[in-house]
Structures are given as C-alpha cells and as structure tokens.
Short mmCIF file of C-alpha atoms in Angstrom, two decimals:
data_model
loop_
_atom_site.label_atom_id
_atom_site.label_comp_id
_atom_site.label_asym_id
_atom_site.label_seq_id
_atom_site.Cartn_x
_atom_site.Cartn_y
_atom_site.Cartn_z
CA UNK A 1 49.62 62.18 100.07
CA UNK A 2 52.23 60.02 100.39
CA UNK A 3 54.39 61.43 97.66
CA UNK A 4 53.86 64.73 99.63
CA UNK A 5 54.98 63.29 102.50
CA UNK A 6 57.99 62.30 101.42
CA UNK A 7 59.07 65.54 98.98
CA UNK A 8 58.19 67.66 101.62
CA UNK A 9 57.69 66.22 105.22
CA UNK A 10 58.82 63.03 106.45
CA UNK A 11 58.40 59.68 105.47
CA UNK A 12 55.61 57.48 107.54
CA UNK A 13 56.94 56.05 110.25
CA UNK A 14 60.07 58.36 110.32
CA UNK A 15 60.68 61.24 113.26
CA UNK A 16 59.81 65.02 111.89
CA UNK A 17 62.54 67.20 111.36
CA UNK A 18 64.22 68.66 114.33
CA UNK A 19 63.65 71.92 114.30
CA UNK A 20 66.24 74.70 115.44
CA UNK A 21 66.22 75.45 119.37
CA UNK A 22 65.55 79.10 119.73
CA UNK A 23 66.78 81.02 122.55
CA UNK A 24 64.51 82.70 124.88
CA UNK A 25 64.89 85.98 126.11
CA UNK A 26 64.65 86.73 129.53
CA UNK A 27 63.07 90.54 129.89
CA UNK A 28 64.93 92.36 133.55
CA UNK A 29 62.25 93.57 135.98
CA UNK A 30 61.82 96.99 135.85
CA UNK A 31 63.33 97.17 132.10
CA UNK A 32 66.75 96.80 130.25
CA UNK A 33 68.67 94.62 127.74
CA UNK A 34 67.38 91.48 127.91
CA UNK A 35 69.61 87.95 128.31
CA UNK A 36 69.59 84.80 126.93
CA UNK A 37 67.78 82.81 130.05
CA UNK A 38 70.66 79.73 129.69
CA UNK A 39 73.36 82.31 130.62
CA UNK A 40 74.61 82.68 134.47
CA UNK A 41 73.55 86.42 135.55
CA UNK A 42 76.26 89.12 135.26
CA UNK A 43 77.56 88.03 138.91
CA UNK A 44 79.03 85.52 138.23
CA UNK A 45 82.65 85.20 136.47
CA UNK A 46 83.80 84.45 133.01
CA UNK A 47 86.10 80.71 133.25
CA UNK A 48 89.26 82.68 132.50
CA UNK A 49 88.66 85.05 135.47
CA UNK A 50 87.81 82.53 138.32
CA UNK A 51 90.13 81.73 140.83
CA UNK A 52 91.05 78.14 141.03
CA UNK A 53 88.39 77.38 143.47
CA UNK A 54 85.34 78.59 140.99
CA UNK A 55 87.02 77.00 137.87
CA UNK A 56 87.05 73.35 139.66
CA UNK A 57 82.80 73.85 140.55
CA UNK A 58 82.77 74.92 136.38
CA UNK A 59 84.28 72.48 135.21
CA UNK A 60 81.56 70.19 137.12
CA UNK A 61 78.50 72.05 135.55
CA UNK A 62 78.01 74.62 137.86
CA UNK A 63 78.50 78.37 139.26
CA UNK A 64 79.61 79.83 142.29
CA UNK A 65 79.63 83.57 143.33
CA UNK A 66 82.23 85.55 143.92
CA UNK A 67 83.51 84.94 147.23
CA UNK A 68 83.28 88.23 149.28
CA UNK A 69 85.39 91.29 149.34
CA UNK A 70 85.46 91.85 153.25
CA UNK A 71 89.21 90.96 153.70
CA UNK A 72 90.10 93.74 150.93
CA UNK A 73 88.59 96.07 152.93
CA UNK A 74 90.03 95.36 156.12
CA UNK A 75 92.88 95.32 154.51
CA UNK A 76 92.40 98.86 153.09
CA UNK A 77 91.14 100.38 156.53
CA UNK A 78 94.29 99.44 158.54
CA UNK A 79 96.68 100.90 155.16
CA UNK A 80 94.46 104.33 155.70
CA UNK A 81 94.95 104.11 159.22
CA UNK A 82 98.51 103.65 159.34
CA UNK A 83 98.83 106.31 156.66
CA UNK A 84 97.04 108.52 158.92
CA UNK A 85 99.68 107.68 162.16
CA UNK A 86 102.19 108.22 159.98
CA UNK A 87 101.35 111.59 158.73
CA UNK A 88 100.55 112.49 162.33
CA UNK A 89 103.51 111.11 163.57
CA UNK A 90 105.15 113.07 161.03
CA UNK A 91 103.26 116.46 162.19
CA UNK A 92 103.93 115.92 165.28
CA UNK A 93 108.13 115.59 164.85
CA UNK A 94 107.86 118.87 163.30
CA UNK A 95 105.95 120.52 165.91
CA UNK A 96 108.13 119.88 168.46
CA UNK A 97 111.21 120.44 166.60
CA UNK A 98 109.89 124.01 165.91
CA UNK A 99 108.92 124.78 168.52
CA UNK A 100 112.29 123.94 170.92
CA UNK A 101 114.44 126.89 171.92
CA UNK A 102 117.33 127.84 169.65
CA UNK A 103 120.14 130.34 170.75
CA UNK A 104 123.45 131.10 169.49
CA UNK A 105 125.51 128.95 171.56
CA UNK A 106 128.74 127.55 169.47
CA UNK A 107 130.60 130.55 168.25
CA UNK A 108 133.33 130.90 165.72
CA UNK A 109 136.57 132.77 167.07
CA UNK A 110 140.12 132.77 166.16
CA UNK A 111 141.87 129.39 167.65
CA UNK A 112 138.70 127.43 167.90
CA UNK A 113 139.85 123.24 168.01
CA UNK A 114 139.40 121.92 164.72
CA UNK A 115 136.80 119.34 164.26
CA UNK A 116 137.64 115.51 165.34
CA UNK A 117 136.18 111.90 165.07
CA UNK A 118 132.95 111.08 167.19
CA UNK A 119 130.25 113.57 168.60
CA UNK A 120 130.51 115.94 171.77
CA UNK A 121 127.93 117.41 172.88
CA UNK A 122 127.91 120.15 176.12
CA UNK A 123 125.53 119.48 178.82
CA UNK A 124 124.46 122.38 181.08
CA UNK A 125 121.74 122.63 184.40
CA UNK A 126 121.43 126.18 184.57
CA UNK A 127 119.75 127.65 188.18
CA UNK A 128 117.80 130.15 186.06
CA UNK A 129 114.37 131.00 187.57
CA UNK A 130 113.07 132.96 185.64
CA UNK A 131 110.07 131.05 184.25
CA UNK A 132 109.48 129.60 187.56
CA UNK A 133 106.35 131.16 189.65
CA UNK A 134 106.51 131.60 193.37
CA UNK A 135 104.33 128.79 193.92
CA UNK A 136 106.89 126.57 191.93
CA UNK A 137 109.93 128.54 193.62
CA UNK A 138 108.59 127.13 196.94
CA UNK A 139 107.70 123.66 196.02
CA UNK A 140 111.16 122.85 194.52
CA UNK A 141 113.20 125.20 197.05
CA UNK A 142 115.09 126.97 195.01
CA UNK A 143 115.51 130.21 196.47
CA UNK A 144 115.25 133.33 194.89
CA UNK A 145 118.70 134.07 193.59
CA UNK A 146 119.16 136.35 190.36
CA UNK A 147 121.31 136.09 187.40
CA UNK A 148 122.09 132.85 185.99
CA UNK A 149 124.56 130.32 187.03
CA UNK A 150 125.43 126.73 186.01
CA UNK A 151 124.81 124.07 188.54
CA UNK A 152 126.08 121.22 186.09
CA UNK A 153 128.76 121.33 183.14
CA UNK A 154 129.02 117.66 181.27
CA UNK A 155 131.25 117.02 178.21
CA UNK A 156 129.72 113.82 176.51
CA UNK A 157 131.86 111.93 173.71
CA UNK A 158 129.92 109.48 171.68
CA UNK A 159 132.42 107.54 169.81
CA UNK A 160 132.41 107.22 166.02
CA UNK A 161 131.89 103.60 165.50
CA UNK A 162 131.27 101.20 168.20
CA UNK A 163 131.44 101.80 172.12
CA UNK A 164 130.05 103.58 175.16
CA UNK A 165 129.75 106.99 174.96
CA UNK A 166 131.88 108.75 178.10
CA UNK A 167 130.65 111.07 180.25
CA UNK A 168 132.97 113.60 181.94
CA UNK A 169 131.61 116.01 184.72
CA UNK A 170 133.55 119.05 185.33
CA UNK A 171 133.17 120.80 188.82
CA UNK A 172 131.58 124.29 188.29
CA UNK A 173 134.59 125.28 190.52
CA UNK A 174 136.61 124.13 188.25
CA UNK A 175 139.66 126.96 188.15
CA UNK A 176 139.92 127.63 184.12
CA UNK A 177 141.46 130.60 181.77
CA UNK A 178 138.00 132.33 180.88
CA UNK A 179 138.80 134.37 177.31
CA UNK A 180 138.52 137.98 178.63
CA UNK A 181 137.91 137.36 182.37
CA UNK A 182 141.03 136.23 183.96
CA UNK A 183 140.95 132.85 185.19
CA UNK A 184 137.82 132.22 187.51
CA UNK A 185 136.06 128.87 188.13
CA UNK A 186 134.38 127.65 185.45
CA UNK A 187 130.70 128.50 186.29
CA UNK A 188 131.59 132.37 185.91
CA UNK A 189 131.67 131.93 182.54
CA UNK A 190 128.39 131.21 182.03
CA UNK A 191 127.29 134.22 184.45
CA UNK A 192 129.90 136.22 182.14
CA UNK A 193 128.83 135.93 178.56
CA UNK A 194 126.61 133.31 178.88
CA UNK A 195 126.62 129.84 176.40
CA UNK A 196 128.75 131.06 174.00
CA UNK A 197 131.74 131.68 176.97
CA UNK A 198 130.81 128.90 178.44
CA UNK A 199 131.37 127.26 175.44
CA UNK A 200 134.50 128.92 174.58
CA UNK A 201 136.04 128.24 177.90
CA UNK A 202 135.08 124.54 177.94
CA UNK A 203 137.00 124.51 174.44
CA UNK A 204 139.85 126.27 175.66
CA UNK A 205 140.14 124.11 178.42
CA UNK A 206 139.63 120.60 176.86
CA UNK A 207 141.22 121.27 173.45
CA UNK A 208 137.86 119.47 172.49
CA UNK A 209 135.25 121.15 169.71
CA UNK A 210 132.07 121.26 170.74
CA UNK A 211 129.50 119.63 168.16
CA UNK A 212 126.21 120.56 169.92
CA UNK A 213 124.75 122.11 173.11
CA UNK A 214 121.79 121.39 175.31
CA UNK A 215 120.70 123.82 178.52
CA UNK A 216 117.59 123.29 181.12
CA UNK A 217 116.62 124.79 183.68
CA UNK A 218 115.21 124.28 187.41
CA UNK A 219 112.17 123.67 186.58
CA UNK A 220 112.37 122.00 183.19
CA UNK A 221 113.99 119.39 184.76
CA UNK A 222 111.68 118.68 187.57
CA UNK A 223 108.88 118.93 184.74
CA UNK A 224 110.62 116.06 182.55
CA UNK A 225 111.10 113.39 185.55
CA UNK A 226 107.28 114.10 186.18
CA UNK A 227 106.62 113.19 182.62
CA UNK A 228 108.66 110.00 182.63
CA UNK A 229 106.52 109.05 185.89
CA UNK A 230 109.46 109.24 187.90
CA UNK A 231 112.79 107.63 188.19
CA UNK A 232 114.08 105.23 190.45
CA UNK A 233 117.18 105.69 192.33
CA UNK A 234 119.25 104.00 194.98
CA UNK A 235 120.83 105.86 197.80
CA UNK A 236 123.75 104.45 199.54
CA UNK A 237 122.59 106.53 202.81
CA UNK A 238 119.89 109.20 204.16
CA UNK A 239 119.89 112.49 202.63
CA UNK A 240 119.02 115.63 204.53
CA UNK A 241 119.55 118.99 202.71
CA UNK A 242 116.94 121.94 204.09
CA UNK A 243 118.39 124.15 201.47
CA UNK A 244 117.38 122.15 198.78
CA UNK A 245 114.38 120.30 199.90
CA UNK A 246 115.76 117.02 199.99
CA UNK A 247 114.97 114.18 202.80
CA UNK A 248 115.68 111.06 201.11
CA UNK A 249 116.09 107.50 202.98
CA UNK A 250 118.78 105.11 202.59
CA UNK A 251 117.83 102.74 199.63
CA UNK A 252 115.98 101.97 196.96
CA UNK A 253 113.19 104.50 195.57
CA UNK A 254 111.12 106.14 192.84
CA UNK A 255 111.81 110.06 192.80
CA UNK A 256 109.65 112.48 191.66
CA UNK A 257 110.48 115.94 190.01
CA UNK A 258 111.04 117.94 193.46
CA UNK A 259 112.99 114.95 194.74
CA UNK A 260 115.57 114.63 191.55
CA UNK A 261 116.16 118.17 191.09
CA UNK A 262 117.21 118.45 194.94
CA UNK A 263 119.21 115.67 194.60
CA UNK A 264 121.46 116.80 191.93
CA UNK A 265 121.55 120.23 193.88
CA UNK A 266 122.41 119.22 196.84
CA UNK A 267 126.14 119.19 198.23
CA UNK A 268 125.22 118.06 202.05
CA UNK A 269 128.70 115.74 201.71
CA UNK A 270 131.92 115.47 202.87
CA UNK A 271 133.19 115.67 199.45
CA UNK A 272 131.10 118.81 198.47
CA UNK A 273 130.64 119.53 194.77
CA UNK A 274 132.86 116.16 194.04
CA UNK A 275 129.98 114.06 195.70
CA UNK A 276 127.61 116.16 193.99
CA UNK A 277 128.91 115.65 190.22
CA UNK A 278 129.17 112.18 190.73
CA UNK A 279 125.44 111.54 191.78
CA UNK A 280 124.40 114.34 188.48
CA UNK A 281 126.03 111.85 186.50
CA UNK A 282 123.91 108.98 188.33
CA UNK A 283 120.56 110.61 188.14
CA UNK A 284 121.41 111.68 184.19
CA UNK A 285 121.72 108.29 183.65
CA UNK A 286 119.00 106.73 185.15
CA UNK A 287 116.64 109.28 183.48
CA UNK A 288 117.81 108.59 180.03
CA UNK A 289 117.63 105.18 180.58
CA UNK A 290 114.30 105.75 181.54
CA UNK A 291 112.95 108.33 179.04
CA UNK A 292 113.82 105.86 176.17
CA UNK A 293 112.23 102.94 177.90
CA UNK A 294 108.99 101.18 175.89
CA UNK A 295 107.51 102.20 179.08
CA UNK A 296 107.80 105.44 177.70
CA UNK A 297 108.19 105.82 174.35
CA UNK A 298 104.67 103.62 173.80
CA UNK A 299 102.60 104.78 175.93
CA UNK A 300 101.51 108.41 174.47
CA UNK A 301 100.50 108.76 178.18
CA UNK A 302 104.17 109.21 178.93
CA UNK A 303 105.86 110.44 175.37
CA UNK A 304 103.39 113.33 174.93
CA UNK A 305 104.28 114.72 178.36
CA UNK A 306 107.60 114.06 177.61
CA UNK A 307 108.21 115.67 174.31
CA UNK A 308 106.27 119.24 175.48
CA UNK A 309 108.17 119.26 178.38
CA UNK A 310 111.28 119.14 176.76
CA UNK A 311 110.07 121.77 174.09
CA UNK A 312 109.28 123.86 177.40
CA UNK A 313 112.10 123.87 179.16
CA UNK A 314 115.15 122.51 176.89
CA UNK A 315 117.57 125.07 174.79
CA UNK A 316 119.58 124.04 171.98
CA UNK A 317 122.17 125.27 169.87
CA UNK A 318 120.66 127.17 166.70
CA UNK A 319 122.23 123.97 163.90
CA UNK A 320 120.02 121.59 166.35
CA UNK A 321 117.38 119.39 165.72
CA UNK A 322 115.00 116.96 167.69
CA UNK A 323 116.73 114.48 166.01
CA UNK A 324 120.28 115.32 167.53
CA UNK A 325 118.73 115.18 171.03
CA UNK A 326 116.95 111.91 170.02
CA UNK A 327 120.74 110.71 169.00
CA UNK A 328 122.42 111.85 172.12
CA UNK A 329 119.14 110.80 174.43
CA UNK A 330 119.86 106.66 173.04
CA UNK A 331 123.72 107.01 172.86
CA UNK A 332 123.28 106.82 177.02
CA UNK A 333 120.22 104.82 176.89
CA UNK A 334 122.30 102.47 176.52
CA UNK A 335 124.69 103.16 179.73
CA UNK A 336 127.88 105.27 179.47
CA UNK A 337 131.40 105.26 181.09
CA UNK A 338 131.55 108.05 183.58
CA UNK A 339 134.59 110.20 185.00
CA UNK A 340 135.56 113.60 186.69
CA UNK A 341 138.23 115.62 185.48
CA UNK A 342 140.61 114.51 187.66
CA UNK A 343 141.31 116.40 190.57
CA UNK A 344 144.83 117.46 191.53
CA UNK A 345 143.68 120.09 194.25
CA UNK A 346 141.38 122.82 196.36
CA UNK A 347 143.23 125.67 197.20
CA UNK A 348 141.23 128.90 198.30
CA UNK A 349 142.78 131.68 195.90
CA UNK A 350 141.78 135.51 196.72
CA UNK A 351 138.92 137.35 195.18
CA UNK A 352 137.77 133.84 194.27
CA UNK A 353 137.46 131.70 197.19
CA UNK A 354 138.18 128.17 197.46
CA UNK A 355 138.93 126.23 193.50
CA UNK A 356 139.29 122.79 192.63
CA UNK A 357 142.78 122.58 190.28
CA UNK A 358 142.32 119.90 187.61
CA UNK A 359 145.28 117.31 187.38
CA UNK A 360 146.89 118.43 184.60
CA UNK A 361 148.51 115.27 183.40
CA UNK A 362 145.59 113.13 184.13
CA UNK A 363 143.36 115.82 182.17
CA UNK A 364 145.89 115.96 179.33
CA UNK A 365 145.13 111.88 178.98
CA UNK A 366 141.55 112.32 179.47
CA UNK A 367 140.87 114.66 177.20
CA UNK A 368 143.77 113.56 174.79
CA UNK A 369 142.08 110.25 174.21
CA UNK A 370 138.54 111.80 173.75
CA UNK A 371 139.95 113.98 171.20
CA UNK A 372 141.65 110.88 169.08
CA UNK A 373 138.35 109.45 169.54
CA UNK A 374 139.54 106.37 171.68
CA UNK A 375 138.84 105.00 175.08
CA UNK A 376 139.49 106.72 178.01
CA UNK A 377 142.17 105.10 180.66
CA UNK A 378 140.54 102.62 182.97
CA UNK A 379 142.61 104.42 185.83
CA UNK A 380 140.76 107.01 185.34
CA UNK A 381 137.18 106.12 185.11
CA UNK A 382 134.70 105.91 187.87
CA UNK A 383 132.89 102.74 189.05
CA UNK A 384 129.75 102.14 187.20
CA UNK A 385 126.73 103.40 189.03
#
C-alpha cells in the first residue's frame, strides 16, 4: 500500500497532485460557438484598442463598455445636413442665374474704346410697361405711355484695387452725338435702337467701354423694394407730385415699392431732371445698402423674394451672370462717391426742345480719370447723401 502510494500517488501526509484547471465552456442561448466563461463578452475591447480611459480600469482588473456612439452621430447628421444646404444652395444659384433675362446689349462696332483698368457697368430704369397690368398701372401711376424710354442712365466705375466705386448720373436730356440719329438727348437712343444704342452712345460719349449692363423696369423695381421690406429714406422737404403718385412728408421714413418708384420719377423741383438724378442716385444707394444687409441676405423671408424678383424684372447683358450683379450689388453696399456730368448749360434747340449741354472740360476730367482708373476730382463730386 504504501509502496503504491508513493510510485504512483502521493506520499502520506503529502497534498495530491494538482491537477490541470480545465476551461469551461459557456454554451450562447439560443445556439452558437461557445466561449471560454473567464473571457469578457465580445463587447468589450481588446487592451490595445481601448482608449486611455478603459486601459487605466484594465489595468486595475476590470472592464468597461464602450462608451456610446451618440456624439458620432450627431456629428454625422449636421455633416448630411449641411451637405444638403449646400447642394440646395447650389441649385438654387443656378436657378436663378438661368432663369434672368439675357439680351444682346454690348455690341462690337468699328471704334469701340478699348478695354481699361476697373469695371463699368451701365445702369438703366427703363418706363417700359409692358408687363405691368392695369391694376398695377394704377397703383404705381404710371400712365399709359407706349414705346420705351429711359428714365435713369448711370455709369458705375468700380476701381481695380482698393476704393469706392463712383457713380455718375447722366441726365436723360443729356444733348449727345447718337451713331445714325443726329445728335438728340440721350434718352432717344434708347427709344432708337434700344440697349445696344444706348450703349453705343454712352461709349461714344464717355470714351469709356462698357463691361456689363443691367435694365429694370417700372414695376420690377417697385417689386424689389417690396422684397427688401422697404427702404428708408430721408427727405429734406414735402413731396407732392400727382403725376407720379408721390405725397411724401418732410423727414425721415420707410418707403414702400409705390413710394420709391415715384420718387425717383418725380421732377416736381426747381432744378427739374438735375434734382431728380441726384435723389436716383440717393434711393440706388440706400437700396443696395439695404438688399445686402444680414437683414436680408439671412432671413430667406427676405432673400427668396428678393432673388425672384430680380429674375422677374432685371435684364442683363448676354456674357452676364448672377455673380456679376452679386459683384456690382456689394461694390455699393459699401457706399459710393456720387457725381453728375457736369453741367455747362440748358438751351432749348429746335425739333428737340429744351437740352442740358455737358461741361465739356469738366466731363473730359471726369471721365478722363475714370478711364485711367483713378479718383475722380473732389471739385467735382457731390456731397455724400
């Protein structure tokens, strides 16, 4: 006994052979592979893949879960989201631009100014009604004349590099060399041949190329102050015009589309179509200022309205894009030095009635300095408005 004891057992009194730990095998619910029952379940993560925080509770003897995945998901709904205002953003850029009105209105003749430093750009109010409906005829009192004419003609120069852009107003009846015509104020043109004349003439007269061209009408530009929500405006004194709807008080005031577009129409002034330039260049100004306001460029209330009116009622040469008006729109956002071609008389001629003669030497600097893209003589620039 004892000698079997102690060629195969244990000896008395000694502790029996430890015997190999076997593992146990824990059997899933339901079926599949079965795991060792020491090991953490599948959830939880391997020592080389924890993030610092896990690896400091392992290295203490224990396990902590993953932490959750709720801040990768928010993270991923605001990247589709701003994918998706992007893309619509995106749509939307190319609706509009599509859908503005193109026509051919910066031709190519024989003795056209060559090109020069810093961007001009034509401005034109046309009195076309032609879109409008009797209804809208009456509420903005425009009268039922036919043919088209050109209320306002601006020429603005945004400079090259730094600086104001300038904005020059010339009278539409401005007395001018019209190719073909004779000389004729300066609004004929348009009822002659239209932008391209216009266009032409303005050229002629200047000595300035013409980059790009923007036209709206009566009631395109009532429809874009509406959009804005109106613009305010000071007035140095009452305003009474019957013919064009106006009856405006001295001071202060928000104007709505009706309002504005009488108020560059009107020419109830001593000064007639002088007065009348000068407060187109005001009201241009403030509505600019205006349309690129956060006010309205955040609130889709006010930039939807904005950009279909525009596509409604603006025309644009045929080489222009949204973006060029979006260019021109902040250039005087951000205010603008204003003049009229100065003035050197008003004689009534016949067969044309009565003219305003531009100064010639006074133009010659005006324009002279636009064309080397520099500033314009103080002398010669109006107060700011």
């Amino acid at each position: 006994m004892n000698a079997g004891y102690q060629q195969g057992g244990y000896q008395r009194g000694g502790r029996p052979p430890q015997r190999p730990q076997q593992r146990t095998r824990a059997y899933p619910v339901g079926g599949g592979q079965p795991q060792d029952a020491h090991r953490p379940p599948p959830s939880y993560q391997p020592a080389g893949q924890r993030h610092p925080g896990q690896q400091a509770v392992a290295a203490q003897g224990g396990y902590r879960q993953a932490p959750p995945r709720r801040k990768r998901g928010i993270g991923r709904t605001i990247g589709v989201v701003l994918v998706l205002l992007l893309v619509f953003a995106v749509g939307m850029w190319v609706y509009v631009d599509s859908s503005l009105r193109r026509i051919d209105a910066l031709p190519d003749y024989e003795g056209r100014p060559a090109d020069t430093p810093g961007t001009n750009w034509l401005l034109v109010g046309s009195d076309a009604r032609d879109d409008l409906s009797e209804e809208q005829k009456a509420a903005l009192a425009t009268g039922d004349a036919a043919g088209r004419r050109t209320d306002t003609i601006m020429l603005l120069h945004i400079p090259e590099g730094s600086g104001k852009a300038t904005l020059v107003s010339m009278p539409r009846d401005s007395y001018v060399d019209i190719p073909g015509n004779g000389k004729n104020k300066i609004n004929a043109a348009f009822a002659f041949g239209g932008a391209p004349l216009l266009v032409q003439t303005v050229e002629g007269a200047t000595g300035i190329r013409v980059d790009h061209y923007m036209e709206i009408g009566f009631g395109g530009f009532a429809g874009i102050v509406d959009a804005v929500g109106g613009v305010d405006l000071c007035v140095d004194e009452p305003i009474q015009d019957p013919l064009a709807g106006l009856d405006l008080q001295a001071g202060c005031q928000e104007l709505d589309g009706a309002q504005a577009l009488g108020f560059v129409r009107t020419r109830a002034f001593a000064r007639a179509d002088l007065q009348r330039v000068e407060n187109q260049r005001k009201f241009l100004a403030a509505l600019t200022e205006k349309a690129t306001s956060p006010s309205v460029l955040a609130n889709p209330f006010r930039a939807f309205p904005l950009l279909f009116a525009g596509t409604d009622s603006i025309s644009i040469a045929e080489d222009d894009n949204l973006h060029n008006l979006a260019g021109m729109a902040f250039a005087m956002g951000g205010g603008v030095d204003t003049v009229t071609v100065p003035v050197g008389g008003t004689p009534t001629i016949g067969g044309v009635g009565s003219v305003v003669q531009w100064n010639r030497d006074q133009a010659l600097a005006l324009f002279g300095a636009l064309e080397r893209d520099e500033p314009v003589p103080a002398e010669l620039l109006q107060p700011p408005q």
